[in-house]
Coordinates of C-alpha atoms and ligand atoms in Angstrom, one line a residue:
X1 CA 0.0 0.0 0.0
X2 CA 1.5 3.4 -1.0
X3 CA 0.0 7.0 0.0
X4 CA -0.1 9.6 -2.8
X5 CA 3.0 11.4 -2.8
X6 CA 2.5 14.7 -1.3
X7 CA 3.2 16.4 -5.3
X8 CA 2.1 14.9 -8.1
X9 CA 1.2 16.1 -11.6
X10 CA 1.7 14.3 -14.7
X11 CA 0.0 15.1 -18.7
X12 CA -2.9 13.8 -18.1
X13 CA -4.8 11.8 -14.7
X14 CA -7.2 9.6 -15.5
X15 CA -9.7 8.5 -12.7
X16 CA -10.3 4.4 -13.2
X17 CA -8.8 1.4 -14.2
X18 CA -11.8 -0.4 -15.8
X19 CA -11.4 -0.8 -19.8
X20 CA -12.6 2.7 -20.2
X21 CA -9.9 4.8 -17.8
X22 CA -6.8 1.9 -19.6
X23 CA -7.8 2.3 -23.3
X24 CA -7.3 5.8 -22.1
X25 CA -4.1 5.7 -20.4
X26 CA -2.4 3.5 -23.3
X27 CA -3.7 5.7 -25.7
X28 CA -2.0 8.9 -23.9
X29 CA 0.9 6.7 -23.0
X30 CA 1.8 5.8 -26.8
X31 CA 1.6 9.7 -27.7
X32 CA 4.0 10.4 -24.9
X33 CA 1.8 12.1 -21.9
X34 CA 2.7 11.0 -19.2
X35 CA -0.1 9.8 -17.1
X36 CA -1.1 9.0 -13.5
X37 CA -4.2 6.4 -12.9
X38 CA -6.2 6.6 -9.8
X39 CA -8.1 3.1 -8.9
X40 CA -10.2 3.3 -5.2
X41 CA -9.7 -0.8 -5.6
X42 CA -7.0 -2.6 -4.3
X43 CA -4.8 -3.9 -7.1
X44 CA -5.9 -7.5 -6.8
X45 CA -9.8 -6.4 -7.5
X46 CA -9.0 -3.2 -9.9
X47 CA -11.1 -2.7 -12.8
X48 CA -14.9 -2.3 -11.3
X49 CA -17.5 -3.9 -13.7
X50 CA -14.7 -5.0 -16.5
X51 CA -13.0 -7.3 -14.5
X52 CA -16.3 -9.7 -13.9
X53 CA -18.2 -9.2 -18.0
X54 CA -17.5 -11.9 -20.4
X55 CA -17.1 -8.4 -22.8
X56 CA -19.5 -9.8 -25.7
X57 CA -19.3 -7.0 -28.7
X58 CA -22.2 -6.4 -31.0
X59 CA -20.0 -7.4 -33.8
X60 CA -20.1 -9.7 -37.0
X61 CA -16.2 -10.0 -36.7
X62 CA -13.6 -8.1 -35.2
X63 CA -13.7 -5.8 -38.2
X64 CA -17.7 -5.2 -38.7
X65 CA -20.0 -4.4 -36.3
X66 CA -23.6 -5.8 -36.1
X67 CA -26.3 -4.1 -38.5
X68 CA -28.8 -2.9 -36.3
X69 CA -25.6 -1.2 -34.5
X70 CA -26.7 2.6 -34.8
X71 CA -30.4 1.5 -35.8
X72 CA -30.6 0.5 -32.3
X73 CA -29.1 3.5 -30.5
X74 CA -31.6 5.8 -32.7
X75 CA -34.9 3.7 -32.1
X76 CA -33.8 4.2 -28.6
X77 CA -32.4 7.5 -27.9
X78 CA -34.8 8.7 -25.4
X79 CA -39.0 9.2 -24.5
X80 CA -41.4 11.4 -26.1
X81 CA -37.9 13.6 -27.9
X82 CA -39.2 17.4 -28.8
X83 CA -39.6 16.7 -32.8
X84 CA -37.8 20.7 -32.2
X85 CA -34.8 19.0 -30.8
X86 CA -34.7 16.0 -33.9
X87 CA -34.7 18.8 -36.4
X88 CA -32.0 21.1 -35.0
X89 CA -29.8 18.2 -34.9
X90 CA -30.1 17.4 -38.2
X91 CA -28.4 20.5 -39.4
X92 CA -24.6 21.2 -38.8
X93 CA -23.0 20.5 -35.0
X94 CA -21.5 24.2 -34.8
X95 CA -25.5 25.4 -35.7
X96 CA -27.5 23.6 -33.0
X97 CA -28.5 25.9 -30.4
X98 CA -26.8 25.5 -27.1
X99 CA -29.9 23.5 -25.3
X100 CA -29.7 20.9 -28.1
X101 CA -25.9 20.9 -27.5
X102 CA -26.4 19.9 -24.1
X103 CA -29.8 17.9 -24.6
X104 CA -29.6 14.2 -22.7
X105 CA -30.3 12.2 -25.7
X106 CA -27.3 10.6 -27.9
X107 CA -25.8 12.7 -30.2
X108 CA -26.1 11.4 -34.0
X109 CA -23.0 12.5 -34.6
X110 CA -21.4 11.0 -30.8
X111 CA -22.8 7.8 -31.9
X112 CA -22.1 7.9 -35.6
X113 CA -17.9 8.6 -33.9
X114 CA -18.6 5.4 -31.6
X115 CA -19.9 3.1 -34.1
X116 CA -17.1 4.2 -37.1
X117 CA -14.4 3.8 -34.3
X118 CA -15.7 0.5 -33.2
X119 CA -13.0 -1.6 -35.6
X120 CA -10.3 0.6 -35.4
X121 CA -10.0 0.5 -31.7
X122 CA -11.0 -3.6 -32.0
X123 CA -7.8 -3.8 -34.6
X124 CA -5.5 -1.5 -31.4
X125 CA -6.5 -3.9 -28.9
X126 CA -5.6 -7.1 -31.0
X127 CA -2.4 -4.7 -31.5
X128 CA -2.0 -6.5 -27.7
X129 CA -2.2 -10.0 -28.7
X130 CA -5.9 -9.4 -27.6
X131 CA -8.5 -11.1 -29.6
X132 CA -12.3 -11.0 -30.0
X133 CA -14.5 -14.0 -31.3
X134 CA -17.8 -15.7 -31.2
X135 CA -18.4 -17.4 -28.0
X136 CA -21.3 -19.1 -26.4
X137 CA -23.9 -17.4 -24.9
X138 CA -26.3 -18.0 -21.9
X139 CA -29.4 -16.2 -24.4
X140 CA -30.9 -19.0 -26.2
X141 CA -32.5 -16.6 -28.7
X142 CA -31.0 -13.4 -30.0
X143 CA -31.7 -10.5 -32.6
X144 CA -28.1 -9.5 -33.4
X145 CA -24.8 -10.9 -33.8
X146 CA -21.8 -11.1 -30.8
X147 CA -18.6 -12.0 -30.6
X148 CA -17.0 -12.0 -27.1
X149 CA -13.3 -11.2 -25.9
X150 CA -11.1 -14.3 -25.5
X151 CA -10.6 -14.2 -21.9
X152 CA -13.3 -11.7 -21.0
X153 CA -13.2 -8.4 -19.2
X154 CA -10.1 -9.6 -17.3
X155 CA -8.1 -10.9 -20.2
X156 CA -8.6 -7.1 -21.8
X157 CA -7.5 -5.2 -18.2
X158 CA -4.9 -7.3 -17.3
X159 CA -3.2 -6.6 -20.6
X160 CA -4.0 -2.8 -20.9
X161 CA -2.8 -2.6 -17.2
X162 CA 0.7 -4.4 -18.6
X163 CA 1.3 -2.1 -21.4
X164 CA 0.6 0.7 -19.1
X165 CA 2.7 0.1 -16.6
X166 CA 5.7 -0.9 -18.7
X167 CA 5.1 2.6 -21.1
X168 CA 5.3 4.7 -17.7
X169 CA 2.3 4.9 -16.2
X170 CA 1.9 6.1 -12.1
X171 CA -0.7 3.7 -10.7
X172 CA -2.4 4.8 -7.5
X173 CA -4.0 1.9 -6.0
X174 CA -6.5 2.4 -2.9
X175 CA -6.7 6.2 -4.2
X176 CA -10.2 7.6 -4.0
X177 CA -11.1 10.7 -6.7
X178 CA -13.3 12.9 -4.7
X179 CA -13.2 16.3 -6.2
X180 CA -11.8 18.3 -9.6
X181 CA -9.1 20.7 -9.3
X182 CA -9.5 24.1 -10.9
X183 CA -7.1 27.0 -12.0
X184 CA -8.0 30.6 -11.9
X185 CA -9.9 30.8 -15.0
X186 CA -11.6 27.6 -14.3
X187 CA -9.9 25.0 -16.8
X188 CA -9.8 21.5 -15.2
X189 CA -6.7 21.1 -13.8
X190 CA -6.4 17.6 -12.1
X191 CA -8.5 16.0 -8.8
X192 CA -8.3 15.7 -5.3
X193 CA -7.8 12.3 -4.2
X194 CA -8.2 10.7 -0.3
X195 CA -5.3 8.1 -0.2
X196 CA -4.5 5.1 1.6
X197 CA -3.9 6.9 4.7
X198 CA -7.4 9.2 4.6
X199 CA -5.5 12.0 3.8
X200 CA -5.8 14.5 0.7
X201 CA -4.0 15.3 -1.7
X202 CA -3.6 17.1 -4.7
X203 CA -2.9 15.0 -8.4
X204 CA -2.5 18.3 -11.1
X205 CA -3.0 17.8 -14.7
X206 CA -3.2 19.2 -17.8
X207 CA -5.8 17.2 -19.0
X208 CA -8.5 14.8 -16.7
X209 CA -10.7 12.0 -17.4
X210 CA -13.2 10.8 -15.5
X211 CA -13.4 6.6 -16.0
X212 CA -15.5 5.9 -12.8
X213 CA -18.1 4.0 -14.3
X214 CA -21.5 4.4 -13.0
X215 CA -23.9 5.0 -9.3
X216 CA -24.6 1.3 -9.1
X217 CA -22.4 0.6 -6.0
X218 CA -24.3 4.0 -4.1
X219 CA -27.5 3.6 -2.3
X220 CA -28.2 6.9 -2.4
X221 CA -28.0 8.0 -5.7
X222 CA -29.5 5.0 -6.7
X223 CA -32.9 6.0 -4.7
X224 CA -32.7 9.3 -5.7
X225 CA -32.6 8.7 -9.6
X226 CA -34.5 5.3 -9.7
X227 CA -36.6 5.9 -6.7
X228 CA -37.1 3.6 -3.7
X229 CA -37.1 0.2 -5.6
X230 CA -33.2 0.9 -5.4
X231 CA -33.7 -1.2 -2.1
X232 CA -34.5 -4.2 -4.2
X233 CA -31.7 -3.5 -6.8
X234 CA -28.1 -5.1 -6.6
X235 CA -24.8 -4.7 -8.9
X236 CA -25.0 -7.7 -10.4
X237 CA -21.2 -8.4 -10.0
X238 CA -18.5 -7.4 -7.2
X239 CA -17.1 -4.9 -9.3
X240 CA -20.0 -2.4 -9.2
X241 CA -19.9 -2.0 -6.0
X242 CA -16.5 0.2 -6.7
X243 CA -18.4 2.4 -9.0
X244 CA -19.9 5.0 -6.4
X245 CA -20.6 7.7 -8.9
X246 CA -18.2 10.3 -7.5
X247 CA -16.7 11.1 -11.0
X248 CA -20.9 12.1 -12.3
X249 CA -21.1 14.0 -9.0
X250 CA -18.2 16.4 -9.3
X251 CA -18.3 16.7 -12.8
X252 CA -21.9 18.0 -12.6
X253 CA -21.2 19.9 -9.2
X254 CA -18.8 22.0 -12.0
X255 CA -21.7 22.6 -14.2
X256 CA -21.4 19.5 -16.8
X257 CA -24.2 18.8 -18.9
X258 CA -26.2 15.1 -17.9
X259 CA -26.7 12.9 -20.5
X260 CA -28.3 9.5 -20.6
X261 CA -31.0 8.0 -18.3
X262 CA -30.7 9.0 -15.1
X263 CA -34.0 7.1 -14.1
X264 CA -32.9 3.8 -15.5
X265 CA -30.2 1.1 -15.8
X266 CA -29.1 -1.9 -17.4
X267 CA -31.2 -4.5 -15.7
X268 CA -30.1 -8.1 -15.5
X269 CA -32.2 -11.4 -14.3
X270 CA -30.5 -13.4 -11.4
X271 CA -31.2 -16.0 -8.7
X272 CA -30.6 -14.0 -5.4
X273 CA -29.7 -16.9 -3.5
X274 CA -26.6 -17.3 -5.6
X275 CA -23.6 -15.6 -4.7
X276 CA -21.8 -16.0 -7.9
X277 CA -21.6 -13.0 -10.3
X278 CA -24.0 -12.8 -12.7
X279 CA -26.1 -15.9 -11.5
X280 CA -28.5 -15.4 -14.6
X281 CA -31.8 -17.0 -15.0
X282 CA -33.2 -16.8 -18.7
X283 CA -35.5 -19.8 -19.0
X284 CA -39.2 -17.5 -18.4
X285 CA -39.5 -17.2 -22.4
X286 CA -41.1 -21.0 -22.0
X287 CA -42.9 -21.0 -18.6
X288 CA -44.3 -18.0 -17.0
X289 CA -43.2 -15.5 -14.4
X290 CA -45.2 -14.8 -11.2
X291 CA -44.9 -12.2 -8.3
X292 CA -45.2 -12.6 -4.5
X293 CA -49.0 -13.0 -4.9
X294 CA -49.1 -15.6 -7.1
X295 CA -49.9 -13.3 -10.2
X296 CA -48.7 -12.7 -13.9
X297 CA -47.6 -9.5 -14.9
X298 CA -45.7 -9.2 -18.2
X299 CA -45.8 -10.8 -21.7
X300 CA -42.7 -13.6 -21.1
X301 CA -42.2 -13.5 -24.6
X302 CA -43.0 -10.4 -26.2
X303 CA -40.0 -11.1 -28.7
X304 CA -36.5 -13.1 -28.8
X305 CA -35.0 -12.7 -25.1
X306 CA -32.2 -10.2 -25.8
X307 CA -34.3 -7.9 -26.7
X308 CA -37.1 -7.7 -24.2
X309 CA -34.9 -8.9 -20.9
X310 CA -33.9 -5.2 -19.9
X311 CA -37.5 -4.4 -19.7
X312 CA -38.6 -7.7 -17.9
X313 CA -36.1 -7.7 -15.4
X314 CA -36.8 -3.7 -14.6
X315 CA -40.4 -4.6 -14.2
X316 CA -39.6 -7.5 -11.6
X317 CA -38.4 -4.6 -9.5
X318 CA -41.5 -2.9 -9.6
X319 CA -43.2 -5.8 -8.0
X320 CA -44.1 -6.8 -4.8
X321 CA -40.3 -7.0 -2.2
X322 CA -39.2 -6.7 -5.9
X323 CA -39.0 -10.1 -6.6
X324 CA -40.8 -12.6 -9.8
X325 CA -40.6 -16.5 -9.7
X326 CA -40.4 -18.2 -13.0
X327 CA -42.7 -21.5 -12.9
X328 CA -41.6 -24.0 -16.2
X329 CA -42.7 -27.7 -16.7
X330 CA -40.2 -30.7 -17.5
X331 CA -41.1 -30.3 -21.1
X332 CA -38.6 -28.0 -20.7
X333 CA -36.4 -30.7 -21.8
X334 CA -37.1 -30.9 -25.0
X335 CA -35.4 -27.6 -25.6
X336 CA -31.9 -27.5 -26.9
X337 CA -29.2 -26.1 -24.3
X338 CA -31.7 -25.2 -22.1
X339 CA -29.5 -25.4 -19.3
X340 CA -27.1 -22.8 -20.5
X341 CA -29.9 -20.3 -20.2
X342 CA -29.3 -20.5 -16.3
X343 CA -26.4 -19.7 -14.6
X344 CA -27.5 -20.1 -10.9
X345 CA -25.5 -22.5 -8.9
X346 CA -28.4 -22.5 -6.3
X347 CA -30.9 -26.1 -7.4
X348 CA -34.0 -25.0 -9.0
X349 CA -37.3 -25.7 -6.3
X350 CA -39.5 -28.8 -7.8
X351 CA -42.1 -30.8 -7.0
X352 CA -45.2 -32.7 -8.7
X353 CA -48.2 -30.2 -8.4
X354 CA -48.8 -26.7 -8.6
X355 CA -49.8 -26.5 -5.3
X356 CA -46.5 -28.5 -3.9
X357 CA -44.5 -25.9 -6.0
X358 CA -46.3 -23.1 -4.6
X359 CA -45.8 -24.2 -0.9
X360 CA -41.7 -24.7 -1.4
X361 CA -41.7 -21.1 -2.7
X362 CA -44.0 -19.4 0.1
X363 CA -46.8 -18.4 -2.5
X364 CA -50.3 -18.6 -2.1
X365 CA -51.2 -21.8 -3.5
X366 CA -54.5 -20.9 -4.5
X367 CA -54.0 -18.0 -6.8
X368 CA -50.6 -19.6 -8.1
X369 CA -53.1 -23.1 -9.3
X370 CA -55.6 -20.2 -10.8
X371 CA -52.7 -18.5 -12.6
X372 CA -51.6 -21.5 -14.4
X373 CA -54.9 -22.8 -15.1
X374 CA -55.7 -19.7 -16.3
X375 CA -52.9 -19.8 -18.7
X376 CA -52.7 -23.1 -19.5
X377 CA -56.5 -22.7 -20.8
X378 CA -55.4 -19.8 -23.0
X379 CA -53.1 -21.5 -25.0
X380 CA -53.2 -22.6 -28.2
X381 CA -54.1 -26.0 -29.6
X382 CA -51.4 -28.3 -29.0
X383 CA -50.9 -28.9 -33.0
X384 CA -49.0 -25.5 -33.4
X385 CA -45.7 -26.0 -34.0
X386 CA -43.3 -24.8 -31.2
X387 CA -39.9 -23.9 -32.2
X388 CA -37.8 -22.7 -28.9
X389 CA -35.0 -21.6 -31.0
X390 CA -36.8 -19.1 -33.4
X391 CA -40.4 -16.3 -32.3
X392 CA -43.2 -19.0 -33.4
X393 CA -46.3 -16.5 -33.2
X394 CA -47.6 -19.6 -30.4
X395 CA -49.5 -16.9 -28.0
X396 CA -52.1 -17.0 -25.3
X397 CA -55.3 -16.5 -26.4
X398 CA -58.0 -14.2 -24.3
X399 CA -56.1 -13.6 -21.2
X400 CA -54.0 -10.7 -19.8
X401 CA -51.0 -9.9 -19.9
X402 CA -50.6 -11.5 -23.3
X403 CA -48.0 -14.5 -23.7
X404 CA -46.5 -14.1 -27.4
X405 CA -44.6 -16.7 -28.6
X406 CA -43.6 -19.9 -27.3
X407 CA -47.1 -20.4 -25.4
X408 CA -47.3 -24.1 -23.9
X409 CA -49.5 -25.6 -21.5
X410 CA -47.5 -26.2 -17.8
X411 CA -49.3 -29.8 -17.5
X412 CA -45.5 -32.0 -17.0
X413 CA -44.5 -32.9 -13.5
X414 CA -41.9 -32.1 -12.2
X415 CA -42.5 -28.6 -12.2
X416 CA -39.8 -26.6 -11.3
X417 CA -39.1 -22.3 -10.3
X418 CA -36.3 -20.1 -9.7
X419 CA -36.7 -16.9 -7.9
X420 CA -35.3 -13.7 -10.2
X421 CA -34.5 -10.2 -8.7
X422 CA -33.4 -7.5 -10.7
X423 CA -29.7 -6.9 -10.9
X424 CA -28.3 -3.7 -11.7
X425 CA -25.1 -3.9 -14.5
X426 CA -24.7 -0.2 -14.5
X427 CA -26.7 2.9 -14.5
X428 CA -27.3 5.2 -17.7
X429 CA -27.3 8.3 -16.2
X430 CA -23.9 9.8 -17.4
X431 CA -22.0 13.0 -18.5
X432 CA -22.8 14.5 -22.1
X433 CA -19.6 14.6 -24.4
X434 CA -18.6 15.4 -27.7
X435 CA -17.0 13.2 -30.6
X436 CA -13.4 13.8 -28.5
X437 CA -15.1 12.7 -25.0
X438 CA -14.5 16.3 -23.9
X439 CA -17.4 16.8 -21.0
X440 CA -20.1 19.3 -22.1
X441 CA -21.6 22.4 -19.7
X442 CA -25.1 22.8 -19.3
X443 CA -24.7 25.4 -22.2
X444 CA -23.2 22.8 -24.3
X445 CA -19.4 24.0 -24.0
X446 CA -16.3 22.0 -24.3
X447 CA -15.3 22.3 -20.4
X448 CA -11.6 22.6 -20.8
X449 CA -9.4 20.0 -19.6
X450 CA -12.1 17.5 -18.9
X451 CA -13.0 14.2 -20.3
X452 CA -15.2 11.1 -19.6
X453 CA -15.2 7.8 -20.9
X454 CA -17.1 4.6 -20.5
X455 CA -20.0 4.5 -18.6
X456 CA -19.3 7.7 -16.6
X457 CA -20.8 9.1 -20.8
X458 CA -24.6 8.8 -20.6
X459 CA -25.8 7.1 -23.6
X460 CA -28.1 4.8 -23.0
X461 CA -32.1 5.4 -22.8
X462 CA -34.7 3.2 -23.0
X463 CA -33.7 -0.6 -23.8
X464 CA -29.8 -0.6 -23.6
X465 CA -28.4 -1.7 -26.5
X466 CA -26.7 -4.5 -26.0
X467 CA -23.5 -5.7 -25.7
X468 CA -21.8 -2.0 -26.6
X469 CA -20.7 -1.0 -22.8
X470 CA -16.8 -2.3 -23.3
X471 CA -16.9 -1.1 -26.5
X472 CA -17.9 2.5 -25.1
X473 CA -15.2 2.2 -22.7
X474 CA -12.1 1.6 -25.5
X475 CA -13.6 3.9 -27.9
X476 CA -14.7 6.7 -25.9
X477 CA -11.2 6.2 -24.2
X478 CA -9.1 6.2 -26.9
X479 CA -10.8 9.2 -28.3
X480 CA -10.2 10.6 -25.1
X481 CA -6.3 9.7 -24.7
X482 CA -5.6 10.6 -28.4
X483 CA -7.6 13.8 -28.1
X484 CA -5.4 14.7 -25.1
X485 CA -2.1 14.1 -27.2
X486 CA -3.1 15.7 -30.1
X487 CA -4.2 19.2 -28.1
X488 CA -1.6 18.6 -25.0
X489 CA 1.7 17.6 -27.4
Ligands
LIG1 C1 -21.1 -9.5 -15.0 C2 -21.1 -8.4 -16.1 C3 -21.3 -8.8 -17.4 C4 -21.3 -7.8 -18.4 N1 -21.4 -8.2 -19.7 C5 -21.2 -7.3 -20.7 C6 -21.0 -7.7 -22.1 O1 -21.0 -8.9 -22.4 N2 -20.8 -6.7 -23.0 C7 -20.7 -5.4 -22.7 O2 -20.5 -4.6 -23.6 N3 -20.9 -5.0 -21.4 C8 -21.0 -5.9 -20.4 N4 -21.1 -5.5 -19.1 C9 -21.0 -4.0 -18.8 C10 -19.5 -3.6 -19.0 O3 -18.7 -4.6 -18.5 C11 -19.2 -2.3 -18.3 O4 -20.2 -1.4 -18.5 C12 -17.9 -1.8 -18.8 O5 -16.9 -2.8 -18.6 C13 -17.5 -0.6 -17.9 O6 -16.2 -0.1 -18.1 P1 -15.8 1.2 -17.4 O7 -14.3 1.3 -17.6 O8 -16.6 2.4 -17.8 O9 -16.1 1.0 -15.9 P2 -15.5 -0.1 -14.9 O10 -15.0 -1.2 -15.6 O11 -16.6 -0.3 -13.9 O12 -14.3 0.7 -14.2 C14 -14.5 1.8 -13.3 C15 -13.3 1.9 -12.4 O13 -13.3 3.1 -11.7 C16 -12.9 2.9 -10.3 N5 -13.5 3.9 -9.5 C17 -14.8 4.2 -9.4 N6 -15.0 5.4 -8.7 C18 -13.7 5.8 -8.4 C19 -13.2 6.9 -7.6 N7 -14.0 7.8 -7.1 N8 -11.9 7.0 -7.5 C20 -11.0 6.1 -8.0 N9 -11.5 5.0 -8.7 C21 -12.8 4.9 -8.9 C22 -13.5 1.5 -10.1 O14 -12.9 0.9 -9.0 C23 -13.2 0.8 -11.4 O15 -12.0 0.2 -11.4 C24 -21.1 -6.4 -18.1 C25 -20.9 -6.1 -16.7 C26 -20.9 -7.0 -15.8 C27 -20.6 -6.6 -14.3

């Protein structure tokens, strides 16, 4: 354990040692800035969320991204957007008035940048021996194309940490960021950091980027943007717990514009007995999910599971001691893989009834038998072909909420459940940048000497799309890093 020698200034400081605040250390390192990292983590857990994702990409290859990359981003961009807003942004960046500027929604052009620097920065990282490829996945239906990192998360922040440490790099390990420094015209000129020993210091730079990822891992701000469900809401991995949402805090304290979805995050299903990270359960698709009383509440299949699972899982939350069960049948078997689709370590509960099920899981067993009777009744004739792997139109007929596709009777003992919370990946409330990552003010102004990268950029609205986060950290921090040589050099 070091402190944080008592003066310290370097090129650039970059707050976070997830793939976000690396991709933009390298990136500075390799112009030659000298840079100084500040991590809160111990060394051995560094790296917050990145360390614990398997880093899937929306990508056809290492070279293409998916089709729908940009498609999905615009269908998604924000609710009920002033039609006054669209239309400004269509014309020239240097034309739109300052509130579009610094409007929450993502940029075209940002996400134009992010998407066209997708392969470049893919092609830098395999420039470390690091390599991206199509990997199996725990969703049994999908709408786009992945391919994951070899190695995951880790393999990509173990080697970025490497190649910064041996181009120079000061590492400050058990270093908090807790405030911005300014000068006397108010350029960003470094942070104030609480070291090992609780003390502060100061850590001057030229240029500063704020990596910290999210609010996941703080109570508070959780409850005050997504309300008092937070109390239901976990990180679905140690690492989020690091990300306290300091670097959003004192950036906006400073008068940076917000950006993203403050209300909302990226919502994962898990089994809360497990204590493994991201114990997903994915199987509801072909049974049906019940609250606390014993109830329906959502369409289980209102389309393939990647693309309705953000919205499922943030609706568990809104129910009853925010928790949903999902009840499924032992024709379950008949499904390819369906095991992979769960990634619990905890047993799933079973027994021969509906009303032995009910009592293992402390539901009312009356109104759980009336559910799936009720259900069962509505589906269609057991001639229709069902086809797990592919939407096959089999839906409940006559009952609410509707049941879409892959609508079979629960009639097969054993019948078996898992309990499913809603875990929190990260939040999408962010900072607003430009195509550099240089942090926006309120007025839509470059505020000089400040960056953000990864999720600490608010993007996201809506449905996240997925599988883009560790692509948002390299790019946005390698436009960051570069950005910083080019105007610092
Ligand atoms: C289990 C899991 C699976 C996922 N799967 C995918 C996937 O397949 N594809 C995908 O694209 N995304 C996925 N994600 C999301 C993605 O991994 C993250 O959003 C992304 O890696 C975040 O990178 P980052 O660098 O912005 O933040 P992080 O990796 O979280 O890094 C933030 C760093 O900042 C440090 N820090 C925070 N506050 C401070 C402070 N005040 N002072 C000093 N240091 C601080 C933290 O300790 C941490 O090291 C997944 C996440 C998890 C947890």
């Amino acid at each position: 354990m070091n402190n944080v020698p008592e003066h310290n200034e370097s090129d650039v400081v970059v707050v976070g040692c997830g793939i976000a605040g690396l991709s933009t250390a390298v990136s500075a390192l390799q112009g030659g800035l000298s840079v100084t990292l500040i991590e809160r983590a111990p060394e051995p857990d560094f790296g917050g969320n990145s360390r614990w994702t398997e880093a899937y990409c929306r990508m056809k290859n290492e070279r293409e991204i998916s089709d729908d990359f940009e498609e999905h981003f615009a269908a998604n961009a924000g609710w009920n957007i002033d039609p006054n807003v669209l239309s400004a942004a269509a014309d020239g960046y240097t034309d739109w008035p300052s509130y579009v500027k610094a409007h929450p929604f993502p940029d075209p052009e940002v996400i134009t940048t992010f998407a066209a620097n997708v392969p470049s920065t893919v092609a830098w990282l395999n420039s470390f021996g690091l390599r991206f490829e199509p990997q199996p996945i725990y969703l049994l239906t999908q709408n786009t194309s992945r391919i994951a990192a070899k190695g995951g998360g880790l393999a990509l922040i173990e080697r970025l940490m490497q190649e910064a440490k041996a181009l120079g790099a000061s590492v400050l390990f058990e270093t908090t960021a807790v405030d911005l420094l300014r000068d006397e015209d108010g350029r960003i000129a470094g942070i104030s950091v609480v070291g090992p020993d609780g003390l502060r210091r100061s850590v001057k730079a030229r240029a500063t980027v704020l990596a910290s990822g999210g609010y996941q891992g703080n109570q508070e701000m959780m409850t005050r943007y997504i309300g008092p469900k937070a109390r239901y809401i976990r990180p679905v991995a140690r690492g989020g717990y690091y990300n306290k949402g300091e670097g959003l805090r004192m950036a906006l304290a400073a008068g940076a514009a917000p950006a993203g979805e403050y209300g909302s995050y990226h919502a994962e299903p898990v089994d809360p007995r497990s204590r493994q990270a991201e114990a997903v359960v994915f199987i509801w698709p072909y049974g049906i999910l019940v609250n606390k009383l014993g109830s329906r509440f959502i369409d289980e299949a209102a389309a393939t599971a990647d693309a309705t699972y953000d919205n499922v899982t943030r609706t568990i939350a809104d129910q009853p001691d925010g928790i949903a069960w999902v009840i499924f049948d032992a024709q379950v078997e008949e499904i390819p893989r369906w095991r992979a689709s769960i990634r619990s370590d905890e047993p799933a509960l079973e027994a021969n009834t509906i009303a032995g099920l009910a009592q293992q899981l402390g539901l009312p067993a009356a109104a759980l038998e009336q559910t799936v009777a009720a259900f069962n009744a509505a589906c269609p004739p057991a001639a229709g072909e069902f086809t797990p792997l592919a939407l096959d139109g089999r839906k409940i007929v006559g009952l609410e909420p509707a049941k879409s596709n892959w609508s079979r009777p629960l009639i097969k003992a054993p019948f078996r459940a898992y309990p499913i919370i809603s875990a929190n990946c990260f939040t999408f409330g962010g900072l607003k940048v430009n195509t550099n990552a240089q942090v926006l003010d309120t007025d839509g102004r470059v505020m000089p000497g400040l960056y953000a990268a990864g999720e600490t950029v608010g993007i996201y609205h809506q449905v996240y799309t997925g599988s883009t986060s560790v692509l948002r950290g390299a790019v946005f921090g390698r436009l960051a890093g570069s950005h910083a040589v080019t105007t610092l050099r």
